[in-house]
Amino acid sequence: MGNMFCFQCEQTAGGKGCTGKAGVCGKMDVTANYQDELTAALIGLARAADGNIPTESTHRVMIEGLFTTITNVSFDDASIQRLTLEIRKEKERLIPQCSCCASKCVRNDDADMKLIWDADEDIRSLKSLILFGIRGMAAYAYHALVLGYSDEDVNSFFYEALLAIGEESNGMEQLLPLVLKTGEVNLKCMALLDKANTETYGTPVPTSVPLMVEKGPFIVVSGHDLLDLKLLLEQTKDKGISIYTHGEMLPAHGYPKLKEYPHLKGNFGTAWQNQQKEFANIPAPVLFTTNCLMPVKDSYRDRVFTTAVVAYPEMQHIGEDKDFTPVIEKALALGGYEKDTEFTGINGGKSVMTGFAHGTVLGVADKVIDAVKAGAIKHFFLVGGCDGAKPGRNYYTDFVKETPDDTVILTLACGKYRFNDLDIGEIGGLPRIMDMGQCNDAYSAIRVAVALAEAFDCGVNDLPLTLVLSWYEQKAVCILLTLLHLGIKNILLGPTLPAFVSPNILNFLVENFALTPITTPKEDLKRILG
């Protein structure tokens, strides 16, 4: 295998693409090429499913395969190769004998990824938007699937999208509508996940989450998967072990069925990109349930556990049986801190709030509407998305600090760690910063925006609402495509524009949706508020 080519994340080398022996994320070229091989096999699976009937096992390997290729999910060559083999075996089960070929039909071959990466830049750009979008969507579909929820339209679209990506003859006319359809189907997928989470764990409620770690054994749980957290909470009952969320797991504290566990104590650390510093020498194990894993440092190598699609060489992996005994034993052996230990957010705050999903916000919609009509609330900002390590992301901290007192900040995903420990006051008894949940919960923000538009009898673009988004990986891509599908305009995006969006495609997005790169907080606020 030769050097890698990857430009799917925000921090890609030189703003153009990682092409050397390792990516900026820490992924080696061999691993990146294995992931390309896996993607090629998924396109082959989609070809095999065309005209045949995929089964539940087909859907599962399709979803797991796409999820595995998201940035910061798997760094383990062996696990990627095993999944690729599983995908090919599933393809063999689908492929019929064909009278036009001597054996199996050659129309079902795996794709040649070089034909995609070396294509005309506009075609490559559109195919990348679709591919990265369905990778993000697959993460949402996976979280719903493990809770027993699926949607045939969502599952079918994975095959439709991959078929189009693998078809060399597809041009702008075929691909551009599919980009927006990716956003349309992702909206349905996010609604499915919202239903799965709320029916399983209840409607989130506003909750203050402490950042202090109590003395004694504890486990830090990172990632996004609420079921893994629930299973760990169940297995650690009455064992004297405290459980702390990390990163995108923070919103778990708002769910009533998870709040029932008294040993779910608080949140440890800040956003995912700080883990190599924050996990150094902590006297506790860390369980990674989904993406946001970084290359593991020696200072905590013996305390990292992975599960589901997350994998890292030489790290202990918890299999499908979800027996967390090794994690529990490690927590008890390490013993935790000898006394309560105080931590803070990046701005010095000692606690953070979460639980302001659409159920809560719409429950007080009358108060919000009255506050707007009375002039108490002049503008809403949705400031959220993926955080990252590249410089320039302090923009979001400064932006929130500089917003006027008569504005409300809705937020979601790990980008909120830039400012979620700030105390910037209240409006009408509600905090000015309202955390709506994980990146998975962008559906909540959309529900609130649509409800406000209906209440004021106007379109979403006519609301005093501005979206200020940060992006890093592929779930942010599919959310952006959903917003574009809904016709939402004047979105501010940063800290940089995607490297995989060609100048012509960017011009299309600017002309049709007024998609705009961030500048400075002062300049952007002045332009928004006048």
Short mmCIF file of C-alpha atoms in Angstrom, two decimals:
data_model
loop_
_atom_site.label_atom_id
_atom_site.label_comp_id
_atom_site.label_asym_id
_atom_site.label_seq_id
_atom_site.Cartn_x
_atom_site.Cartn_y
_atom_site.Cartn_z
CA MET A 1 0.00 0.00 0.00
CA GLY A 2 1.20 3.53 -0.77
CA ASN A 3 0.83 6.76 1.12
CA MET A 4 -2.59 7.74 2.35
CA PHE A 5 -5.06 10.25 0.99
CA CYS A 6 -7.59 11.63 3.45
CA PHE A 7 -9.27 15.02 3.68
CA GLN A 8 -12.45 14.19 5.56
CA CYS A 9 -11.78 16.11 8.81
CA GLU A 10 -11.36 19.82 9.54
CA GLN A 11 -7.76 19.64 10.66
CA THR A 12 -6.47 17.85 7.54
CA ALA A 13 -2.87 18.73 6.64
CA GLY A 14 -2.40 22.14 5.09
CA GLY A 15 -6.14 22.52 4.71
CA LYS A 16 -5.86 20.28 1.63
CA GLY A 17 -5.41 16.66 2.66
CA CYS A 18 -3.24 14.19 4.56
CA THR A 19 -1.04 12.42 2.01
CA GLY A 20 2.01 11.23 3.90
CA LYS A 21 2.79 8.35 6.24
CA ALA A 22 0.31 9.53 8.90
CA GLY A 23 -2.68 11.81 9.18
CA VAL A 24 -2.98 14.77 11.50
CA CYS A 25 -5.43 12.67 13.56
CA GLY A 26 -2.65 10.15 14.22
CA LYS A 27 -3.98 7.51 11.83
CA MET A 28 -1.20 5.75 9.93
CA ASP A 29 -1.19 5.53 6.14
CA VAL A 30 -1.67 1.76 6.24
CA THR A 31 -4.77 2.19 8.42
CA ALA A 32 -6.17 4.89 6.12
CA ASN A 33 -5.69 2.62 3.12
CA TYR A 34 -7.40 -0.27 4.91
CA GLN A 35 -10.32 2.07 5.56
CA ASP A 36 -10.42 2.90 1.86
CA GLU A 37 -10.46 -0.82 1.14
CA LEU A 38 -13.35 -1.21 3.57
CA THR A 39 -15.24 1.62 1.82
CA ALA A 40 -14.60 -0.03 -1.55
CA ALA A 41 -16.04 -3.26 -0.15
CA LEU A 42 -19.13 -1.39 1.06
CA ILE A 43 -19.68 -0.07 -2.46
CA GLY A 44 -19.36 -3.65 -3.66
CA LEU A 45 -21.96 -4.69 -1.08
CA ALA A 46 -24.29 -1.94 -2.31
CA ARG A 47 -23.84 -3.23 -5.88
CA ALA A 48 -24.65 -6.75 -4.72
CA ALA A 49 -27.76 -5.50 -2.91
CA ASP A 50 -29.02 -3.76 -6.05
CA GLY A 51 -31.82 -5.98 -7.31
CA ASN A 52 -31.49 -8.34 -4.33
CA ILE A 53 -32.96 -8.12 -0.84
CA PRO A 54 -30.59 -7.03 1.95
CA THR A 55 -31.19 -8.69 5.30
CA GLU A 56 -30.82 -7.28 8.81
CA SER A 57 -27.27 -8.62 8.88
CA THR A 58 -26.56 -6.77 5.62
CA HIS A 59 -27.85 -3.52 7.12
CA ARG A 60 -25.78 -4.03 10.25
CA VAL A 61 -22.44 -4.58 8.50
CA MET A 62 -23.23 -1.64 6.20
CA ILE A 63 -23.85 0.65 9.17
CA GLU A 64 -20.90 -0.64 11.19
CA GLY A 65 -18.62 -0.38 8.18
CA LEU A 66 -19.52 3.25 7.48
CA PHE A 67 -19.28 4.13 11.19
CA THR A 68 -15.83 2.54 11.44
CA THR A 69 -14.41 4.91 8.83
CA ILE A 70 -15.34 8.08 10.76
CA THR A 71 -12.34 10.03 12.05
CA ASN A 72 -11.09 8.91 15.48
CA VAL A 73 -13.07 5.66 15.61
CA SER A 74 -10.64 2.88 14.73
CA PHE A 75 -6.86 2.92 14.58
CA ASP A 76 -6.64 -0.88 14.53
CA ASP A 77 -5.71 -2.50 11.22
CA ALA A 78 -6.71 -6.00 12.30
CA SER A 79 -10.26 -5.03 13.31
CA ILE A 80 -10.75 -3.04 10.07
CA GLN A 81 -9.57 -6.03 8.01
CA ARG A 82 -11.91 -8.37 9.91
CA LEU A 83 -14.86 -6.08 9.22
CA THR A 84 -13.90 -5.83 5.54
CA LEU A 85 -13.86 -9.63 5.33
CA GLU A 86 -17.28 -9.75 7.01
CA ILE A 87 -18.63 -7.25 4.45
CA ARG A 88 -17.31 -9.36 1.59
CA LYS A 89 -18.85 -12.51 3.06
CA GLU A 90 -22.18 -10.69 3.31
CA LYS A 91 -21.81 -9.68 -0.33
CA GLU A 92 -21.22 -13.30 -1.31
CA ARG A 93 -24.48 -14.26 0.41
CA LEU A 94 -26.34 -11.69 -1.69
CA ILE A 95 -24.75 -12.25 -5.10
CA PRO A 96 -26.84 -14.51 -7.34
CA GLN A 97 -25.41 -16.77 -9.98
CA CYS A 98 -25.42 -14.82 -13.24
CA SER A 99 -25.86 -16.31 -16.72
CA CYS A 100 -23.74 -13.56 -18.27
CA CYS A 101 -20.63 -14.50 -16.28
CA ALA A 102 -18.67 -17.67 -15.73
CA SER A 103 -19.05 -17.51 -11.98
CA LYS A 104 -20.12 -14.63 -9.74
CA CYS A 105 -21.20 -11.43 -11.46
CA VAL A 106 -18.38 -8.94 -12.03
CA ARG A 107 -20.87 -6.09 -11.72
CA ASN A 108 -20.61 -6.62 -7.96
CA ASP A 109 -16.88 -5.95 -7.69
CA ASP A 110 -15.52 -3.68 -5.00
CA ALA A 111 -14.93 -0.09 -6.07
CA ASP A 112 -11.58 1.37 -7.08
CA MET A 113 -11.23 4.27 -4.63
CA LYS A 114 -8.55 5.94 -6.77
CA LEU A 115 -11.21 6.57 -9.41
CA ILE A 116 -13.10 8.56 -6.79
CA TRP A 117 -10.16 10.45 -5.26
CA ASP A 118 -8.62 11.22 -8.69
CA ALA A 119 -11.87 12.30 -10.35
CA ASP A 120 -12.70 15.82 -11.58
CA GLU A 121 -12.57 18.03 -8.46
CA ASP A 122 -16.27 18.97 -8.59
CA ILE A 123 -17.37 15.36 -8.98
CA ARG A 124 -14.99 14.31 -6.22
CA SER A 125 -16.36 17.11 -4.06
CA LEU A 126 -19.98 16.03 -4.48
CA LYS A 127 -19.14 12.36 -3.96
CA SER A 128 -17.19 13.29 -0.82
CA LEU A 129 -20.13 15.27 0.56
CA ILE A 130 -22.36 12.24 0.06
CA LEU A 131 -19.83 9.72 1.40
CA PHE A 132 -18.88 11.71 4.47
CA GLY A 133 -22.53 12.54 5.05
CA ILE A 134 -23.62 8.90 5.11
CA ARG A 135 -20.68 8.04 7.36
CA GLY A 136 -22.04 10.52 9.89
CA MET A 137 -25.59 9.28 9.36
CA ALA A 138 -24.44 5.71 9.96
CA ALA A 139 -23.29 6.71 13.44
CA TYR A 140 -26.81 7.90 14.27
CA ALA A 141 -28.33 4.80 12.68
CA TYR A 142 -25.99 2.62 14.75
CA HIS A 143 -27.03 4.22 18.05
CA ALA A 144 -30.68 3.70 17.15
CA LEU A 145 -30.08 0.14 15.94
CA VAL A 146 -28.53 -1.06 19.21
CA LEU A 147 -31.71 0.14 20.94
CA GLY A 148 -33.84 -1.86 18.50
CA TYR A 149 -34.88 1.00 16.21
CA SER A 150 -34.35 1.13 12.45
CA ASP A 151 -35.91 2.76 9.41
CA GLU A 152 -36.13 1.15 5.98
CA ASP A 153 -35.78 4.47 4.14
CA VAL A 154 -32.58 5.24 6.04
CA ASN A 155 -31.15 1.77 5.47
CA SER A 156 -32.03 1.83 1.77
CA PHE A 157 -30.35 5.17 1.27
CA PHE A 158 -26.95 3.86 2.34
CA TYR A 159 -27.02 1.50 -0.66
CA GLU A 160 -28.40 4.15 -3.01
CA ALA A 161 -25.71 6.64 -2.01
CA LEU A 162 -22.84 4.17 -2.30
CA LEU A 163 -24.05 2.99 -5.70
CA ALA A 164 -23.97 6.59 -6.91
CA ILE A 165 -20.53 7.20 -5.44
CA GLY A 166 -19.17 4.12 -7.21
CA GLU A 167 -20.69 4.97 -10.58
CA GLU A 168 -18.07 6.66 -12.79
CA SER A 169 -20.60 8.09 -15.24
CA ASN A 170 -22.49 10.11 -12.62
CA GLY A 171 -22.13 13.86 -13.10
CA MET A 172 -23.36 17.01 -11.42
CA GLU A 173 -26.97 16.41 -12.47
CA GLN A 174 -27.08 13.05 -10.69
CA LEU A 175 -24.94 13.89 -7.67
CA LEU A 176 -26.12 17.35 -6.59
CA PRO A 177 -29.71 16.25 -5.81
CA LEU A 178 -28.26 13.29 -3.91
CA VAL A 179 -26.22 15.65 -1.70
CA LEU A 180 -29.42 17.35 -0.55
CA LYS A 181 -31.21 14.01 -0.27
CA THR A 182 -28.45 12.95 2.13
CA GLY A 183 -29.55 15.82 4.36
CA GLU A 184 -33.21 14.87 3.95
CA VAL A 185 -32.66 11.24 4.94
CA ASN A 186 -30.37 12.27 7.79
CA LEU A 187 -33.23 14.32 9.26
CA LYS A 188 -35.32 11.15 9.33
CA CYS A 189 -32.40 9.28 10.89
CA MET A 190 -31.94 11.91 13.62
CA ALA A 191 -35.68 11.79 14.36
CA LEU A 192 -35.39 8.00 14.66
CA LEU A 193 -32.52 8.30 17.13
CA ASP A 194 -34.36 10.96 19.12
CA LYS A 195 -37.34 8.60 19.40
CA ALA A 196 -35.09 5.68 20.38
CA ASN A 197 -33.35 7.66 23.12
CA THR A 198 -36.42 9.31 24.62
CA GLU A 199 -38.56 6.17 24.55
CA THR A 200 -35.72 4.21 26.17
CA TYR A 201 -34.37 6.73 28.68
CA GLY A 202 -37.11 9.38 28.99
CA THR A 203 -37.23 13.02 27.94
CA PRO A 204 -34.13 14.91 29.11
CA VAL A 205 -34.59 17.42 31.91
CA PRO A 206 -32.35 20.37 32.84
CA THR A 207 -29.58 19.11 35.10
CA SER A 208 -26.58 20.71 36.75
CA VAL A 209 -23.55 18.43 36.45
CA PRO A 210 -20.60 18.83 38.84
CA LEU A 211 -17.02 18.66 37.56
CA MET A 212 -15.58 17.44 40.87
CA VAL A 213 -14.49 13.79 41.16
CA GLU A 214 -15.32 12.18 44.50
CA LYS A 215 -12.79 10.04 46.35
CA GLY A 216 -12.72 6.33 45.66
CA PRO A 217 -12.78 4.09 42.58
CA PHE A 218 -14.29 5.52 39.41
CA ILE A 219 -14.65 4.92 35.67
CA VAL A 220 -14.68 7.55 32.92
CA VAL A 221 -16.99 6.81 29.99
CA SER A 222 -16.37 8.60 26.69
CA GLY A 223 -18.02 8.56 23.29
CA HIS A 224 -21.74 8.77 22.52
CA ASP A 225 -23.40 5.42 23.15
CA LEU A 226 -25.97 5.67 25.94
CA LEU A 227 -26.67 1.93 25.94
CA ASP A 228 -23.06 1.12 26.80
CA LEU A 229 -23.27 3.63 29.66
CA LYS A 230 -26.53 2.09 30.87
CA LEU A 231 -25.03 -1.41 30.83
CA LEU A 232 -21.97 -0.21 32.73
CA LEU A 233 -24.14 1.54 35.32
CA GLU A 234 -26.09 -1.66 35.81
CA GLN A 235 -22.94 -3.77 36.19
CA THR A 236 -21.36 -1.36 38.70
CA LYS A 237 -24.36 -1.07 41.02
CA ASP A 238 -23.43 -1.44 44.70
CA LYS A 239 -19.75 -1.94 43.90
CA GLY A 240 -18.56 1.36 45.34
CA ILE A 241 -17.55 2.66 41.91
CA SER A 242 -18.53 6.11 40.66
CA ILE A 243 -19.19 6.72 36.97
CA TYR A 244 -18.20 9.96 35.23
CA THR A 245 -19.08 11.00 31.71
CA HIS A 246 -16.57 12.55 29.33
CA GLY A 247 -16.99 14.60 26.17
CA GLU A 248 -20.19 13.83 24.28
CA MET A 249 -21.44 11.60 27.10
CA LEU A 250 -22.25 14.68 29.22
CA PRO A 251 -25.92 14.90 28.06
CA ALA A 252 -26.56 11.46 29.57
CA HIS A 253 -27.07 13.23 32.90
CA GLY A 254 -30.32 14.74 31.62
CA TYR A 255 -32.09 11.43 30.91
CA PRO A 256 -34.43 10.33 33.76
CA LYS A 257 -33.72 6.60 33.36
CA LEU A 258 -29.98 7.20 33.64
CA LYS A 259 -30.35 9.72 36.47
CA GLU A 260 -31.88 6.89 38.53
CA TYR A 261 -28.38 5.51 39.11
CA PRO A 262 -26.93 7.41 42.09
CA HIS A 263 -23.36 6.44 41.18
CA LEU A 264 -23.58 8.44 37.92
CA LYS A 265 -21.80 11.30 39.65
CA GLY A 266 -20.61 13.98 37.24
CA ASN A 267 -18.46 14.85 34.24
CA PHE A 268 -14.70 14.47 33.93
CA GLY A 269 -12.58 16.62 31.65
CA THR A 270 -13.56 18.78 28.72
CA ALA A 271 -13.71 18.16 24.97
CA TRP A 272 -12.23 15.13 23.24
CA GLN A 273 -9.08 16.82 21.91
CA ASN A 274 -7.80 17.44 25.47
CA GLN A 275 -7.83 13.77 26.47
CA GLN A 276 -4.12 13.12 26.04
CA LYS A 277 -3.43 15.70 28.74
CA GLU A 278 -6.47 15.11 30.93
CA PHE A 279 -6.19 11.30 31.03
CA ALA A 280 -2.50 11.32 31.92
CA ASN A 281 -2.00 9.50 35.21
CA ILE A 282 -5.65 9.53 36.35
CA PRO A 283 -6.21 6.65 38.83
CA ALA A 284 -9.11 5.20 36.84
CA PRO A 285 -9.90 3.37 33.59
CA VAL A 286 -11.46 5.06 30.56
CA LEU A 287 -14.03 3.29 28.40
CA PHE A 288 -14.43 4.51 24.80
CA THR A 289 -17.84 3.62 23.37
CA THR A 290 -17.65 5.44 20.01
CA ASN A 291 -15.52 7.96 18.14
CA CYS A 292 -13.35 10.69 19.65
CA LEU A 293 -10.48 8.36 20.56
CA MET A 294 -7.03 9.87 20.02
CA PRO A 295 -3.71 8.01 19.78
CA VAL A 296 -3.14 6.65 23.26
CA LYS A 297 -0.19 7.94 25.30
CA ASP A 298 2.00 5.76 27.50
CA SER A 299 0.89 7.73 30.57
CA TYR A 300 -2.54 6.05 30.48
CA ARG A 301 -2.12 3.21 27.98
CA ASP A 302 -2.82 0.52 30.58
CA ARG A 303 -6.19 2.09 31.49
CA VAL A 304 -7.94 2.43 28.13
CA PHE A 305 -10.71 0.06 27.10
CA THR A 306 -12.69 0.09 23.85
CA THR A 307 -15.97 -1.43 22.76
CA ALA A 308 -18.27 -1.65 19.71
CA VAL A 309 -16.62 -0.23 16.54
CA VAL A 310 -13.89 1.62 18.46
CA ALA A 311 -10.51 -0.09 18.37
CA TYR A 312 -6.87 0.70 19.01
CA PRO A 313 -3.84 -1.61 18.75
CA GLU A 314 -3.04 -3.47 21.98
CA MET A 315 -5.97 -1.93 23.86
CA GLN A 316 -8.33 -4.32 25.64
CA HIS A 317 -11.60 -4.56 23.72
CA ILE A 318 -14.97 -5.37 25.30
CA GLY A 319 -16.84 -7.61 22.90
CA GLU A 320 -20.49 -8.01 21.97
CA ASP A 321 -21.25 -9.69 25.29
CA LYS A 322 -20.69 -6.27 26.92
CA ASP A 323 -19.08 -7.84 29.96
CA PHE A 324 -17.34 -4.86 31.56
CA THR A 325 -15.67 -6.95 34.27
CA PRO A 326 -12.11 -6.02 33.15
CA VAL A 327 -12.99 -2.31 33.37
CA ILE A 328 -14.57 -2.76 36.80
CA GLU A 329 -11.61 -4.75 38.11
CA LYS A 330 -9.21 -2.08 36.85
CA ALA A 331 -11.21 0.65 38.61
CA LEU A 332 -11.14 -1.23 41.89
CA ALA A 333 -7.41 -1.97 41.57
CA LEU A 334 -6.51 1.67 40.84
CA GLY A 335 -8.66 2.92 43.68
CA GLY A 336 -9.35 6.42 42.39
CA TYR A 337 -8.42 9.61 44.23
CA GLU A 338 -7.77 9.53 47.97
CA LYS A 339 -9.92 12.61 48.48
CA ASP A 340 -12.48 14.60 46.55
CA THR A 341 -10.65 16.31 43.68
CA GLU A 342 -11.87 19.49 42.07
CA PHE A 343 -11.68 20.14 38.35
CA THR A 344 -13.01 22.99 36.26
CA GLY A 345 -14.12 23.74 32.73
CA ILE A 346 -11.80 25.65 30.41
CA ASN A 347 -13.13 28.96 31.73
CA GLY A 348 -12.85 28.01 35.40
CA GLY A 349 -16.46 26.96 36.00
CA LYS A 350 -17.10 24.18 38.53
CA SER A 351 -20.29 22.78 37.00
CA VAL A 352 -22.12 22.68 33.67
CA MET A 353 -25.76 22.40 32.65
CA THR A 354 -27.36 19.98 30.21
CA GLY A 355 -30.81 18.58 29.42
CA PHE A 356 -32.38 21.36 27.34
CA ALA A 357 -33.60 19.11 24.53
CA HIS A 358 -36.64 20.02 22.45
CA GLY A 359 -39.02 18.44 24.96
CA THR A 360 -37.88 20.87 27.64
CA VAL A 361 -37.55 23.99 25.50
CA LEU A 362 -40.89 23.47 23.75
CA GLY A 363 -42.44 22.83 27.16
CA VAL A 364 -41.78 26.48 28.00
CA ALA A 365 -42.31 27.75 24.46
CA ASP A 366 -45.04 30.13 25.59
CA LYS A 367 -42.60 31.89 27.92
CA VAL A 368 -39.98 32.06 25.19
CA ILE A 369 -42.47 33.45 22.68
CA ASP A 370 -43.73 36.02 25.19
CA ALA A 371 -40.15 37.07 25.93
CA VAL A 372 -39.50 37.61 22.21
CA LYS A 373 -42.70 39.59 21.77
CA ALA A 374 -41.90 41.71 24.82
CA GLY A 375 -38.39 42.40 23.52
CA ALA A 376 -36.66 40.58 26.39
CA ILE A 377 -35.13 38.14 23.87
CA LYS A 378 -33.83 39.89 20.77
CA HIS A 379 -31.95 37.05 19.09
CA PHE A 380 -31.20 33.33 19.28
CA PHE A 381 -27.81 31.85 18.42
CA LEU A 382 -27.17 28.18 17.88
CA VAL A 383 -23.48 27.92 18.66
CA GLY A 384 -22.40 24.32 18.47
CA GLY A 385 -20.78 21.48 16.59
CA CYS A 386 -17.53 19.55 16.84
CA ASP A 387 -14.55 20.86 18.74
CA GLY A 388 -11.01 20.26 17.55
CA ALA A 389 -7.36 20.83 18.27
CA LYS A 390 -6.43 23.22 15.49
CA PRO A 391 -5.97 26.91 16.51
CA GLY A 392 -8.83 29.32 15.87
CA ARG A 393 -11.52 27.66 17.93
CA ASN A 394 -11.36 30.23 20.72
CA TYR A 395 -13.58 32.19 18.34
CA TYR A 396 -16.58 30.33 19.78
CA THR A 397 -15.68 31.18 23.38
CA ASP A 398 -15.23 34.83 22.50
CA PHE A 399 -18.40 34.89 20.40
CA VAL A 400 -20.54 33.67 23.31
CA LYS A 401 -18.87 36.06 25.75
CA GLU A 402 -19.62 39.00 23.46
CA THR A 403 -23.28 38.20 22.76
CA PRO A 404 -25.64 40.81 24.28
CA ASP A 405 -27.57 40.05 27.46
CA ASP A 406 -30.86 39.95 25.56
CA THR A 407 -29.82 36.95 23.45
CA VAL A 408 -30.06 33.20 24.02
CA ILE A 409 -27.35 30.64 23.21
CA LEU A 410 -28.57 27.20 22.18
CA THR A 411 -25.73 24.70 21.93
CA LEU A 412 -25.00 21.04 21.26
CA ALA A 413 -22.12 18.65 20.60
CA CYS A 414 -18.63 18.93 22.07
CA GLY A 415 -18.05 22.44 20.73
CA LYS A 416 -19.97 23.64 23.79
CA TYR A 417 -16.99 22.88 26.03
CA ARG A 418 -15.47 26.12 24.78
CA PHE A 419 -18.05 28.03 26.81
CA ASN A 420 -20.50 25.75 28.67
CA ASP A 421 -18.96 26.51 32.07
CA LEU A 422 -19.51 30.25 31.65
CA ASP A 423 -22.15 32.00 33.73
CA ILE A 424 -23.64 34.63 31.43
CA GLY A 425 -26.92 35.04 33.27
CA GLU A 426 -30.57 34.22 32.65
CA ILE A 427 -33.56 35.42 30.65
CA GLY A 428 -37.04 34.84 32.06
CA GLY A 429 -35.80 32.24 34.52
CA LEU A 430 -33.95 30.30 31.83
CA PRO A 431 -30.17 30.21 31.54
CA ARG A 432 -28.86 32.09 28.52
CA ILE A 433 -26.79 29.03 27.59
CA MET A 434 -28.95 25.95 26.98
CA ASP A 435 -27.22 22.67 26.15
CA MET A 436 -29.46 20.61 23.86
CA GLY A 437 -27.28 17.50 23.94
CA GLN A 438 -24.89 15.53 21.77
CA CYS A 439 -24.19 16.15 18.10
CA ASN A 440 -26.72 13.33 17.74
CA ASP A 441 -29.32 15.74 19.17
CA ALA A 442 -29.19 18.37 16.42
CA TYR A 443 -32.75 17.22 15.79
CA SER A 444 -33.74 19.10 18.96
CA ALA A 445 -32.45 22.39 17.60
CA ILE A 446 -34.30 21.83 14.34
CA ARG A 447 -37.55 21.03 16.20
CA VAL A 448 -37.26 24.21 18.26
CA ALA A 449 -36.50 26.37 15.21
CA VAL A 450 -39.46 24.96 13.27
CA ALA A 451 -41.78 25.41 16.28
CA LEU A 452 -40.73 29.04 16.72
CA ALA A 453 -41.26 29.70 13.02
CA GLU A 454 -44.76 28.24 13.27
CA ALA A 455 -45.52 30.32 16.38
CA PHE A 456 -44.50 33.54 14.63
CA ASP A 457 -46.08 32.47 11.33
CA CYS A 458 -42.87 32.89 9.37
CA GLY A 459 -40.12 30.86 7.79
CA VAL A 460 -37.09 29.66 9.75
CA ASN A 461 -34.92 32.11 7.82
CA ASP A 462 -37.14 34.97 9.02
CA LEU A 463 -36.56 34.18 12.69
CA PRO A 464 -34.12 36.17 14.83
CA LEU A 465 -31.92 33.06 14.73
CA THR A 466 -28.35 32.60 13.55
CA LEU A 467 -26.47 29.30 13.32
CA VAL A 468 -22.79 29.54 14.19
CA LEU A 469 -21.33 26.10 13.63
CA SER A 470 -17.96 24.48 14.23
CA TRP A 471 -17.11 21.28 12.42
CA TYR A 472 -14.48 18.58 12.72
CA GLU A 473 -15.73 15.23 11.50
CA GLN A 474 -18.39 13.55 9.40
CA LYS A 475 -21.39 13.81 11.70
CA ALA A 476 -21.08 17.57 11.39
CA VAL A 477 -21.14 17.11 7.60
CA CYS A 478 -24.48 15.27 7.61
CA ILE A 479 -25.98 17.83 10.01
CA LEU A 480 -24.93 20.65 7.69
CA LEU A 481 -26.51 18.81 4.75
CA THR A 482 -29.74 18.47 6.74
CA LEU A 483 -29.80 22.21 7.41
CA LEU A 484 -29.25 22.88 3.71
CA HIS A 485 -32.02 20.44 2.81
CA LEU A 486 -34.33 22.45 5.07
CA GLY A 487 -33.37 25.59 3.18
CA ILE A 488 -31.74 27.27 6.16
CA LYS A 489 -29.52 30.12 5.05
CA ASN A 490 -26.82 32.43 6.40
CA ILE A 491 -25.06 29.71 8.40
CA LEU A 492 -21.66 30.73 9.74
CA LEU A 493 -19.18 27.83 9.48
CA GLY A 494 -15.69 27.46 10.89
CA PRO A 495 -13.00 27.46 11.91
CA THR A 496 -12.16 26.62 8.26
CA LEU A 497 -14.19 25.50 5.27
CA PRO A 498 -14.02 21.82 4.28
CA ALA A 499 -11.04 20.89 2.09
CA PHE A 500 -13.22 18.48 0.12
CA VAL A 501 -15.55 21.26 -1.09
CA SER A 502 -14.25 22.48 -4.45
CA PRO A 503 -14.42 26.19 -5.40
CA ASN A 504 -17.33 25.60 -7.77
CA ILE A 505 -19.34 23.64 -5.20
CA LEU A 506 -18.53 26.27 -2.58
CA ASN A 507 -19.81 28.98 -4.91
CA PHE A 508 -23.02 27.00 -5.33
CA LEU A 509 -23.47 26.78 -1.54
CA VAL A 510 -22.74 30.48 -1.10
CA GLU A 511 -25.08 31.55 -3.89
CA ASN A 512 -27.96 29.28 -2.88
CA PHE A 513 -27.62 29.12 0.90
CA ALA A 514 -25.41 32.09 1.83
CA LEU A 515 -23.05 29.71 3.63
CA THR A 516 -20.38 31.97 5.12
CA PRO A 517 -17.02 31.39 6.84
CA ILE A 518 -16.59 32.91 10.29
CA THR A 519 -14.43 36.03 10.59
CA THR A 520 -14.09 37.55 14.08
CA PRO A 521 -16.73 37.53 16.84
CA LYS A 522 -17.05 41.33 16.80
CA GLU A 523 -17.39 41.57 13.03
CA ASP A 524 -19.83 38.67 12.80
CA LEU A 525 -22.01 39.95 15.65
CA LYS A 526 -22.07 43.42 14.13
CA ARG A 527 -23.17 42.00 10.79
CA ILE A 528 -25.84 39.79 12.41
CA LEU A 529 -27.29 42.27 14.89
CA GLY A 530 -26.57 45.52 13.04
#
